[in-house]
């Protein structure tokens, strides 16, 4: 099988919907027949919990911490893979809260996730990486491994500053590692159409990201409910009116990454 498409779902701002978008994009890709590997790189393990893998968060070593901080354990990443009904998952772990300083000390500190994923990634069409809410070594590992970003953001004024910080960070990483990171889309999330600010911000974002698709996801209780029940809306809330948006995202990503129409 060919190399998978790898996408980091990034924004250092918390609560913008990285985890919600990552899980629902993964669910949409699965519904299209794609094999998805989901990596929860947030030490808080929200996605791990939202995918019903809470026990894994407290599991014994080796955990993702060991895979990222000890080169001799790297190959054991295959032992971490859990099977969710929609996707394969590499869960986060309580030990991940201690990984930042470990990575600072490591040689090739930003490359550890990429080196580990090499052992398993070819079994999948997509690797979706849910990023932590800070610009540090873990974020670098996600961006370096994926070299593609999908950016969830709120339709609020604070998003301008968040984009600025994120792109400064991406620019620096591109220079340091001599790589190119591509923006695959922006997901304006949790839109409340009753707020006038929302409309202005969507316009601002669409202008700022001229050559990048910008999708709009509304604030919906069904999205929250699905996560609380351990899966994407495709499984838990198939009547949610935002399903179509995630289908569009998946279709567009398939086109961007030159996937052929699924025939099976
Ligand atoms: N479109 C949405 N509609 C309603 N609630 C949402 C939506 N997107 C995210 N949420 C909720 O908002 C909170 C923050 O989202 P989350 O995905 O955890 O953000 P992040 O990963 O960026 O910190 C969560 O409680 C999540 O369920
Ligand atoms: Mg999150």
mmCIF file of N, CA, C and O in Angstrom, residues 98-178:
data_model
loop_
_atom_site.group_PDB
_atom_site.id
_atom_site.type_symbol
_atom_site.label_atom_id
_atom_site.label_comp_id
_atom_site.label_asym_id
_atom_site.label_seq_id
_atom_site.Cartn_x
_atom_site.Cartn_y
_atom_site.Cartn_z
ATOM 1 N N UNK A 98 4.526 14.101 31.065
ATOM 2 C CA UNK A 98 5.947 14.305 31.380
ATOM 3 C C UNK A 98 6.836 14.252 30.134
ATOM 4 O O UNK A 98 8.065 14.271 30.239
ATOM 5 N N UNK A 99 6.240 14.200 28.941
ATOM 6 C CA UNK A 99 7.055 13.941 27.746
ATOM 7 C C UNK A 99 7.766 15.189 27.197
ATOM 8 O O UNK A 99 8.815 15.081 26.555
ATOM 9 N N UNK A 100 7.228 16.387 27.458
ATOM 10 C CA UNK A 100 7.836 17.609 26.893
ATOM 11 C C UNK A 100 9.329 17.749 27.242
ATOM 12 O O UNK A 100 10.156 17.869 26.343
ATOM 13 N N UNK A 101 9.693 17.715 28.545
ATOM 14 C CA UNK A 101 11.121 17.845 28.871
ATOM 15 C C UNK A 101 11.964 16.682 28.345
ATOM 16 O O UNK A 101 13.112 16.878 27.952
ATOM 17 N N UNK A 102 11.379 15.475 28.297
ATOM 18 C CA UNK A 102 12.107 14.318 27.745
ATOM 19 C C UNK A 102 12.485 14.574 26.290
ATOM 20 O O UNK A 102 13.587 14.275 25.850
ATOM 21 N N UNK A 103 11.543 15.126 25.555
ATOM 22 C CA UNK A 103 11.793 15.379 24.141
ATOM 23 C C UNK A 103 12.831 16.485 23.953
ATOM 24 O O UNK A 103 13.631 16.446 23.018
ATOM 25 N N UNK A 104 12.824 17.467 24.843
ATOM 26 C CA UNK A 104 13.807 18.547 24.753
ATOM 27 C C UNK A 104 15.219 17.976 24.825
ATOM 28 O O UNK A 104 16.132 18.454 24.153
ATOM 29 N N UNK A 105 15.394 16.934 25.627
ATOM 30 C CA UNK A 105 16.709 16.330 25.809
ATOM 31 C C UNK A 105 17.093 15.402 24.658
ATOM 32 O O UNK A 105 18.259 15.083 24.472
ATOM 33 N N UNK A 106 16.099 14.950 23.897
ATOM 34 C CA UNK A 106 16.353 13.942 22.865
ATOM 35 C C UNK A 106 17.085 14.534 21.661
ATOM 36 O O UNK A 106 16.924 15.705 21.340
ATOM 37 N N UNK A 107 17.870 13.709 21.011
ATOM 38 C CA UNK A 107 18.383 14.076 19.696
ATOM 39 C C UNK A 107 17.185 14.005 18.755
ATOM 40 O O UNK A 107 16.289 13.215 18.943
ATOM 41 N N UNK A 108 17.200 14.816 17.712
ATOM 42 C CA UNK A 108 16.105 14.817 16.743
ATOM 43 C C UNK A 108 14.754 14.909 17.464
ATOM 44 O O UNK A 108 13.841 14.109 17.229
ATOM 45 N N UNK A 109 14.636 15.906 18.353
ATOM 46 C CA UNK A 109 13.487 15.996 19.249
ATOM 47 C C UNK A 109 12.140 16.074 18.532
ATOM 48 O O UNK A 109 11.138 15.599 19.044
ATOM 49 N N UNK A 110 12.110 16.657 17.331
ATOM 50 C CA UNK A 110 10.842 16.803 16.628
ATOM 51 C C UNK A 110 10.475 15.612 15.763
ATOM 52 O O UNK A 110 9.389 15.569 15.186
ATOM 53 N N UNK A 111 11.380 14.643 15.647
ATOM 54 C CA UNK A 111 11.186 13.564 14.667
ATOM 55 C C UNK A 111 10.718 12.250 15.277
ATOM 56 O O UNK A 111 10.527 11.263 14.557
ATOM 57 N N UNK A 112 10.541 12.226 16.590
ATOM 58 C CA UNK A 112 10.284 10.944 17.255
ATOM 59 C C UNK A 112 8.975 10.273 16.812
ATOM 60 O O UNK A 112 8.933 9.066 16.597
ATOM 61 N N UNK A 113 7.923 11.056 16.678
ATOM 62 C CA UNK A 113 6.644 10.463 16.248
ATOM 63 C C UNK A 113 6.748 9.936 14.818
ATOM 64 O O UNK A 113 6.283 8.830 14.518
ATOM 65 N N UNK A 114 7.380 10.709 13.952
ATOM 66 C CA UNK A 114 7.528 10.281 12.551
ATOM 67 C C UNK A 114 8.286 8.961 12.471
ATOM 68 O O UNK A 114 7.901 8.047 11.731
ATOM 69 N N UNK A 115 9.357 8.860 13.247
ATOM 70 C CA UNK A 115 10.174 7.635 13.231
ATOM 71 C C UNK A 115 9.371 6.438 13.742
ATOM 72 O O UNK A 115 9.498 5.327 13.222
ATOM 73 N N UNK A 116 8.545 6.658 14.745
ATOM 74 C CA UNK A 116 7.736 5.568 15.287
ATOM 75 C C UNK A 116 6.640 5.160 14.306
ATOM 76 O O UNK A 116 6.416 3.964 14.061
ATOM 77 N N UNK A 117 5.968 6.158 13.721
ATOM 78 C CA UNK A 117 4.855 5.852 12.810
ATOM 79 C C UNK A 117 5.305 5.047 11.595
ATOM 80 O O UNK A 117 4.539 4.266 11.039
ATOM 81 N N UNK A 118 6.572 5.219 11.201
ATOM 82 C CA UNK A 118 7.093 4.462 10.047
ATOM 83 C C UNK A 118 6.834 2.963 10.179
ATOM 84 O O UNK A 118 6.673 2.267 9.183
ATOM 85 N N UNK A 119 6.780 2.481 11.401
ATOM 86 C CA UNK A 119 6.604 1.040 11.619
ATOM 87 C C UNK A 119 5.192 0.551 11.329
ATOM 88 O O UNK A 119 4.987 -0.643 11.129
ATOM 89 N N UNK A 120 4.211 1.439 11.357
ATOM 90 C CA UNK A 120 2.823 0.973 11.231
ATOM 91 C C UNK A 120 1.985 1.720 10.196
ATOM 92 O O UNK A 120 0.940 1.252 9.781
ATOM 93 N N UNK A 121 2.449 2.896 9.772
ATOM 94 C CA UNK A 121 1.554 3.787 9.023
ATOM 95 C C UNK A 121 1.103 3.231 7.672
ATOM 96 O O UNK A 121 0.019 3.580 7.199
ATOM 97 N N UNK A 122 1.884 2.358 7.079
ATOM 98 C CA UNK A 122 1.516 1.900 5.735
ATOM 99 C C UNK A 122 0.296 0.981 5.702
ATOM 100 O O UNK A 122 -0.200 0.640 4.636
ATOM 101 N N UNK A 123 -0.200 0.618 6.871
ATOM 102 C CA UNK A 123 -1.440 -0.172 6.920
ATOM 103 C C UNK A 123 -2.681 0.699 6.767
ATOM 104 O O UNK A 123 -3.791 0.195 6.720
ATOM 105 N N UNK A 124 -2.484 2.019 6.711
ATOM 106 C CA UNK A 124 -3.631 2.936 6.737
ATOM 107 C C UNK A 124 -3.645 3.885 5.537
ATOM 108 O O UNK A 124 -2.610 4.160 4.941
ATOM 109 N N UNK A 125 -4.860 4.379 5.230
ATOM 110 C CA UNK A 125 -4.993 5.406 4.195
ATOM 111 C C UNK A 125 -4.684 6.787 4.767
ATOM 112 O O UNK A 125 -4.110 7.641 4.100
ATOM 113 N N UNK A 126 -5.133 6.989 6.005
ATOM 114 C CA UNK A 126 -4.957 8.281 6.671
ATOM 115 C C UNK A 126 -4.404 8.106 8.075
ATOM 116 O O UNK A 126 -4.762 7.151 8.771
ATOM 117 N N UNK A 127 -3.557 9.038 8.477
ATOM 118 C CA UNK A 127 -3.166 9.162 9.876
ATOM 119 C C UNK A 127 -3.622 10.554 10.316
ATOM 120 O O UNK A 127 -3.226 11.562 9.729
ATOM 121 N N UNK A 128 -4.502 10.593 11.306
ATOM 122 C CA UNK A 128 -5.034 11.862 11.827
ATOM 123 C C UNK A 128 -4.449 12.069 13.226
ATOM 124 O O UNK A 128 -4.608 11.217 14.102
ATOM 125 N N UNK A 129 -3.756 13.184 13.410
ATOM 126 C CA UNK A 129 -3.088 13.436 14.691
ATOM 127 C C UNK A 129 -3.787 14.588 15.418
ATOM 128 O O UNK A 129 -3.853 15.707 14.923
ATOM 129 N N UNK A 130 -4.321 14.282 16.594
ATOM 130 C CA UNK A 130 -4.977 15.295 17.426
ATOM 131 C C UNK A 130 -3.909 15.957 18.298
ATOM 132 O O UNK A 130 -3.264 15.299 19.104
ATOM 133 N N UNK A 131 -3.709 17.264 18.105
ATOM 134 C CA UNK A 131 -2.600 17.980 18.753
ATOM 135 C C UNK A 131 -2.954 18.500 20.140
ATOM 136 O O UNK A 131 -4.114 18.751 20.453
ATOM 137 N N UNK A 132 -1.914 18.695 20.957
ATOM 138 C CA UNK A 132 -2.131 19.306 22.265
ATOM 139 C C UNK A 132 -2.360 20.813 22.117
ATOM 140 O O UNK A 132 -2.024 21.381 21.083
ATOM 141 N N UNK A 133 -2.892 21.452 23.169
ATOM 142 C CA UNK A 133 -3.175 22.885 23.085
ATOM 143 C C UNK A 133 -1.994 23.764 23.489
ATOM 144 O O UNK A 133 -2.157 24.698 24.249
ATOM 145 N N UNK A 134 -0.808 23.468 22.991
ATOM 146 C CA UNK A 134 0.344 24.349 23.251
ATOM 147 C C UNK A 134 1.395 24.116 22.167
ATOM 148 O O UNK A 134 1.447 23.066 21.537
ATOM 149 N N UNK A 135 2.216 25.156 21.979
ATOM 150 C CA UNK A 135 3.270 25.087 20.966
ATOM 151 C C UNK A 135 4.537 24.567 21.622
ATOM 152 O O UNK A 135 5.312 25.326 22.177
ATOM 153 N N UNK A 136 4.759 23.286 21.544
ATOM 154 C CA UNK A 136 5.946 22.703 22.174
ATOM 155 C C UNK A 136 6.468 21.551 21.349
ATOM 156 O O UNK A 136 6.184 21.429 20.155
ATOM 157 N N UNK A 137 7.211 20.680 22.000
ATOM 158 C CA UNK A 137 7.810 19.544 21.297
ATOM 159 C C UNK A 137 6.771 18.596 20.717
ATOM 160 O O UNK A 137 6.959 18.051 19.628
ATOM 161 N N UNK A 138 5.682 18.389 21.447
ATOM 162 C CA UNK A 138 4.655 17.472 20.936
ATOM 163 C C UNK A 138 4.031 18.020 19.662
ATOM 164 O O UNK A 138 3.814 17.293 18.694
ATOM 165 N N UNK A 139 3.732 19.317 19.674
ATOM 166 C CA UNK A 139 3.183 19.949 18.472
ATOM 167 C C UNK A 139 4.177 19.818 17.314
ATOM 168 O O UNK A 139 3.785 19.502 16.186
ATOM 169 N N UNK A 140 5.467 20.047 17.589
ATOM 170 C CA UNK A 140 6.485 19.894 16.548
ATOM 171 C C UNK A 140 6.469 18.478 15.994
ATOM 172 O O UNK A 140 6.581 18.267 14.777
ATOM 173 N N UNK A 141 6.355 17.496 16.878
ATOM 174 C CA UNK A 141 6.332 16.097 16.435
ATOM 175 C C UNK A 141 5.134 15.821 15.534
ATOM 176 O O UNK A 141 5.250 15.099 14.544
ATOM 177 N N UNK A 142 3.986 16.396 15.887
ATOM 178 C CA UNK A 142 2.785 16.207 15.074
ATOM 179 C C UNK A 142 2.968 16.859 13.702
ATOM 180 O O UNK A 142 2.687 16.246 12.662
ATOM 181 N N UNK A 143 3.454 18.097 13.702
ATOM 182 C CA UNK A 143 3.598 18.837 12.441
ATOM 183 C C UNK A 143 4.663 18.211 11.548
ATOM 184 O O UNK A 143 4.495 18.104 10.335
ATOM 185 N N UNK A 144 5.762 17.774 12.166
ATOM 186 C CA UNK A 144 6.833 17.158 11.385
ATOM 187 C C UNK A 144 6.371 15.823 10.797
ATOM 188 O O UNK A 144 6.620 15.526 9.625
ATOM 189 N N UNK A 145 5.678 15.034 11.598
ATOM 190 C CA UNK A 145 5.229 13.711 11.130
ATOM 191 C C UNK A 145 4.206 13.850 10.002
ATOM 192 O O UNK A 145 4.232 13.109 9.031
ATOM 193 N N UNK A 146 3.307 14.814 10.134
ATOM 194 C CA UNK A 146 2.208 14.927 9.170
ATOM 195 C C UNK A 146 2.586 15.784 7.962
ATOM 196 O O UNK A 146 2.275 15.442 6.817
ATOM 197 N N UNK A 147 3.202 16.913 8.232
ATOM 198 C CA UNK A 147 3.543 17.912 7.201
ATOM 199 C C UNK A 147 2.315 18.428 6.450
ATOM 200 O O UNK A 147 2.416 18.993 5.352
ATOM 201 N N UNK A 148 1.156 18.197 7.047
ATOM 202 C CA UNK A 148 -0.108 18.757 6.560
ATOM 203 C C UNK A 148 -0.894 19.177 7.783
ATOM 204 O O UNK A 148 -0.885 18.452 8.782
ATOM 205 N N UNK A 149 -1.553 20.347 7.708
ATOM 206 C CA UNK A 149 -2.364 20.767 8.857
ATOM 207 C C UNK A 149 -3.796 21.057 8.462
ATOM 208 O O UNK A 149 -4.086 21.595 7.392
ATOM 209 N N UNK A 150 -4.675 20.690 9.382
ATOM 210 C CA UNK A 150 -6.084 21.067 9.330
ATOM 211 C C UNK A 150 -6.285 21.891 10.598
ATOM 212 O O UNK A 150 -5.941 21.444 11.683
ATOM 213 N N UNK A 151 -6.819 23.108 10.426
ATOM 214 C CA UNK A 151 -6.855 24.040 11.551
ATOM 215 C C UNK A 151 -8.288 24.368 11.971
ATOM 216 O O UNK A 151 -8.997 25.076 11.254
ATOM 217 N N UNK A 152 -8.717 23.853 13.113
ATOM 218 C CA UNK A 152 -10.008 24.273 13.648
ATOM 219 C C UNK A 152 -9.838 25.628 14.340
ATOM 220 O O UNK A 152 -8.807 25.874 14.965
ATOM 221 N N UNK A 153 -10.826 26.482 14.224
ATOM 222 C CA UNK A 153 -10.759 27.791 14.870
ATOM 223 C C UNK A 153 -12.169 28.250 15.179
ATOM 224 O O UNK A 153 -13.127 27.838 14.521
ATOM 225 N N UNK A 154 -12.274 29.108 16.191
ATOM 226 C CA UNK A 154 -13.579 29.658 16.525
ATOM 227 C C UNK A 154 -13.816 30.932 15.713
ATOM 228 O O UNK A 154 -12.871 31.602 15.312
ATOM 229 N N UNK A 155 -15.081 31.243 15.495
ATOM 230 C CA UNK A 155 -15.426 32.479 14.785
ATOM 231 C C UNK A 155 -15.408 33.637 15.769
ATOM 232 O O UNK A 155 -16.415 34.302 16.001
ATOM 233 N N UNK A 156 -14.235 33.852 16.367
ATOM 234 C CA UNK A 156 -14.062 34.932 17.335
ATOM 235 C C UNK A 156 -12.815 35.726 16.981
ATOM 236 O O UNK A 156 -11.899 35.194 16.346
ATOM 237 N N UNK A 157 -12.765 36.953 17.460
ATOM 238 C CA UNK A 157 -11.638 37.824 17.196
ATOM 239 C C UNK A 157 -10.307 37.240 17.678
ATOM 240 O O UNK A 157 -9.269 37.444 17.057
ATOM 241 N N UNK A 158 -10.346 36.476 18.776
ATOM 242 C CA UNK A 158 -9.133 35.894 19.344
ATOM 243 C C UNK A 158 -8.441 34.936 18.365
ATOM 244 O O UNK A 158 -7.261 34.641 18.518
ATOM 245 N N UNK A 159 -9.168 34.470 17.365
ATOM 246 C CA UNK A 159 -8.588 33.519 16.412
ATOM 247 C C UNK A 159 -7.484 34.154 15.572
ATOM 248 O O UNK A 159 -6.565 33.461 15.137
ATOM 249 N N UNK A 160 -7.557 35.469 15.346
ATOM 250 C CA UNK A 160 -6.527 36.131 14.531
ATOM 251 C C UNK A 160 -5.152 35.953 15.156
ATOM 252 O O UNK A 160 -4.187 35.597 14.488
ATOM 253 N N UNK A 161 -5.074 36.214 16.439
ATOM 254 C CA UNK A 161 -3.815 36.079 17.180
ATOM 255 C C UNK A 161 -3.367 34.608 17.210
ATOM 256 O O UNK A 161 -2.189 34.305 17.081
ATOM 257 N N UNK A 162 -4.341 33.712 17.346
ATOM 258 C CA UNK A 162 -4.012 32.284 17.382
ATOM 259 C C UNK A 162 -3.391 31.832 16.056
ATOM 260 O O UNK A 162 -2.409 31.097 16.035
ATOM 261 N N UNK A 163 -3.957 32.301 14.936
ATOM 262 C CA UNK A 163 -3.386 31.970 13.615
ATOM 263 C C UNK A 163 -1.954 32.500 13.500
ATOM 264 O O UNK A 163 -1.065 31.817 13.006
ATOM 265 N N UNK A 164 -1.765 33.760 13.961
ATOM 266 C CA UNK A 164 -0.462 34.403 13.862
ATOM 267 C C UNK A 164 0.596 33.580 14.587
ATOM 268 O O UNK A 164 1.665 33.285 14.041
ATOM 269 N N UNK A 165 0.281 33.185 15.816
ATOM 270 C CA UNK A 165 1.217 32.394 16.618
ATOM 271 C C UNK A 165 1.477 31.036 15.982
ATOM 272 O O UNK A 165 2.612 30.571 15.915
ATOM 273 N N UNK A 166 0.419 30.406 15.492
ATOM 274 C CA UNK A 166 0.572 29.084 14.881
ATOM 275 C C UNK A 166 1.451 29.162 13.632
ATOM 276 O O UNK A 166 2.355 28.343 13.454
ATOM 277 N N UNK A 167 1.206 30.174 12.798
ATOM 278 C CA UNK A 167 1.990 30.246 11.553
ATOM 279 C C UNK A 167 3.428 30.684 11.791
ATOM 280 O O UNK A 167 4.329 30.239 11.074
ATOM 281 N N UNK A 168 3.678 31.514 12.821
ATOM 282 C CA UNK A 168 5.066 31.817 13.198
ATOM 283 C C UNK A 168 5.777 30.534 13.585
ATOM 284 O O UNK A 168 6.924 30.291 13.203
ATOM 285 N N UNK A 169 5.077 29.708 14.344
ATOM 286 C CA UNK A 169 5.659 28.452 14.811
ATOM 287 C C UNK A 169 5.916 27.500 13.636
ATOM 288 O O UNK A 169 6.986 26.884 13.540
ATOM 289 N N UNK A 170 4.952 27.406 12.737
ATOM 290 C CA UNK A 170 5.103 26.531 11.569
ATOM 291 C C UNK A 170 6.258 27.015 10.684
ATOM 292 O O UNK A 170 7.078 26.214 10.226
ATOM 293 N N UNK A 171 6.348 28.328 10.482
ATOM 294 C CA UNK A 171 7.443 28.885 9.670
ATOM 295 C C UNK A 171 8.809 28.514 10.250
ATOM 296 O O UNK A 171 9.725 28.119 9.523
ATOM 297 N N UNK A 172 8.932 28.650 11.575
ATOM 298 C CA UNK A 172 10.202 28.342 12.237
ATOM 299 C C UNK A 172 10.537 26.859 12.093
ATOM 300 O O UNK A 172 11.683 26.485 11.814
ATOM 301 N N UNK A 173 9.527 26.016 12.241
ATOM 302 C CA UNK A 173 9.740 24.565 12.124
ATOM 303 C C UNK A 173 10.160 24.196 10.693
ATOM 304 O O UNK A 173 11.048 23.367 10.485
ATOM 305 N N UNK A 174 9.526 24.840 9.723
ATOM 306 C CA UNK A 174 9.879 24.576 8.321
ATOM 307 C C UNK A 174 11.341 24.920 8.045
ATOM 308 O O UNK A 174 12.036 24.192 7.333
ATOM 309 N N UNK A 175 11.785 26.030 8.616
ATOM 310 C CA UNK A 175 13.188 26.437 8.436
ATOM 311 C C UNK A 175 14.123 25.477 9.140
ATOM 312 O O UNK A 175 15.091 24.989 8.551
ATOM 313 N N UNK A 176 13.828 25.175 10.411
ATOM 314 C CA UNK A 176 14.715 24.318 11.212
ATOM 315 C C UNK A 176 14.883 22.934 10.591
ATOM 316 O O UNK A 176 15.973 22.382 10.572
ATOM 317 N N UNK A 177 13.779 22.366 10.100
ATOM 318 C CA UNK A 177 13.818 20.984 9.615
ATOM 319 C C UNK A 177 13.854 20.887 8.089
ATOM 320 O O UNK A 177 13.845 19.790 7.534
ATOM 321 N N UNK A 178 13.866 22.047 7.432
ATOM 322 C CA UNK A 178 13.883 22.077 5.964
ATOM 323 C C UNK A 178 12.770 21.220 5.371
ATOM 324 O O UNK A 178 13.003 20.299 4.581
#
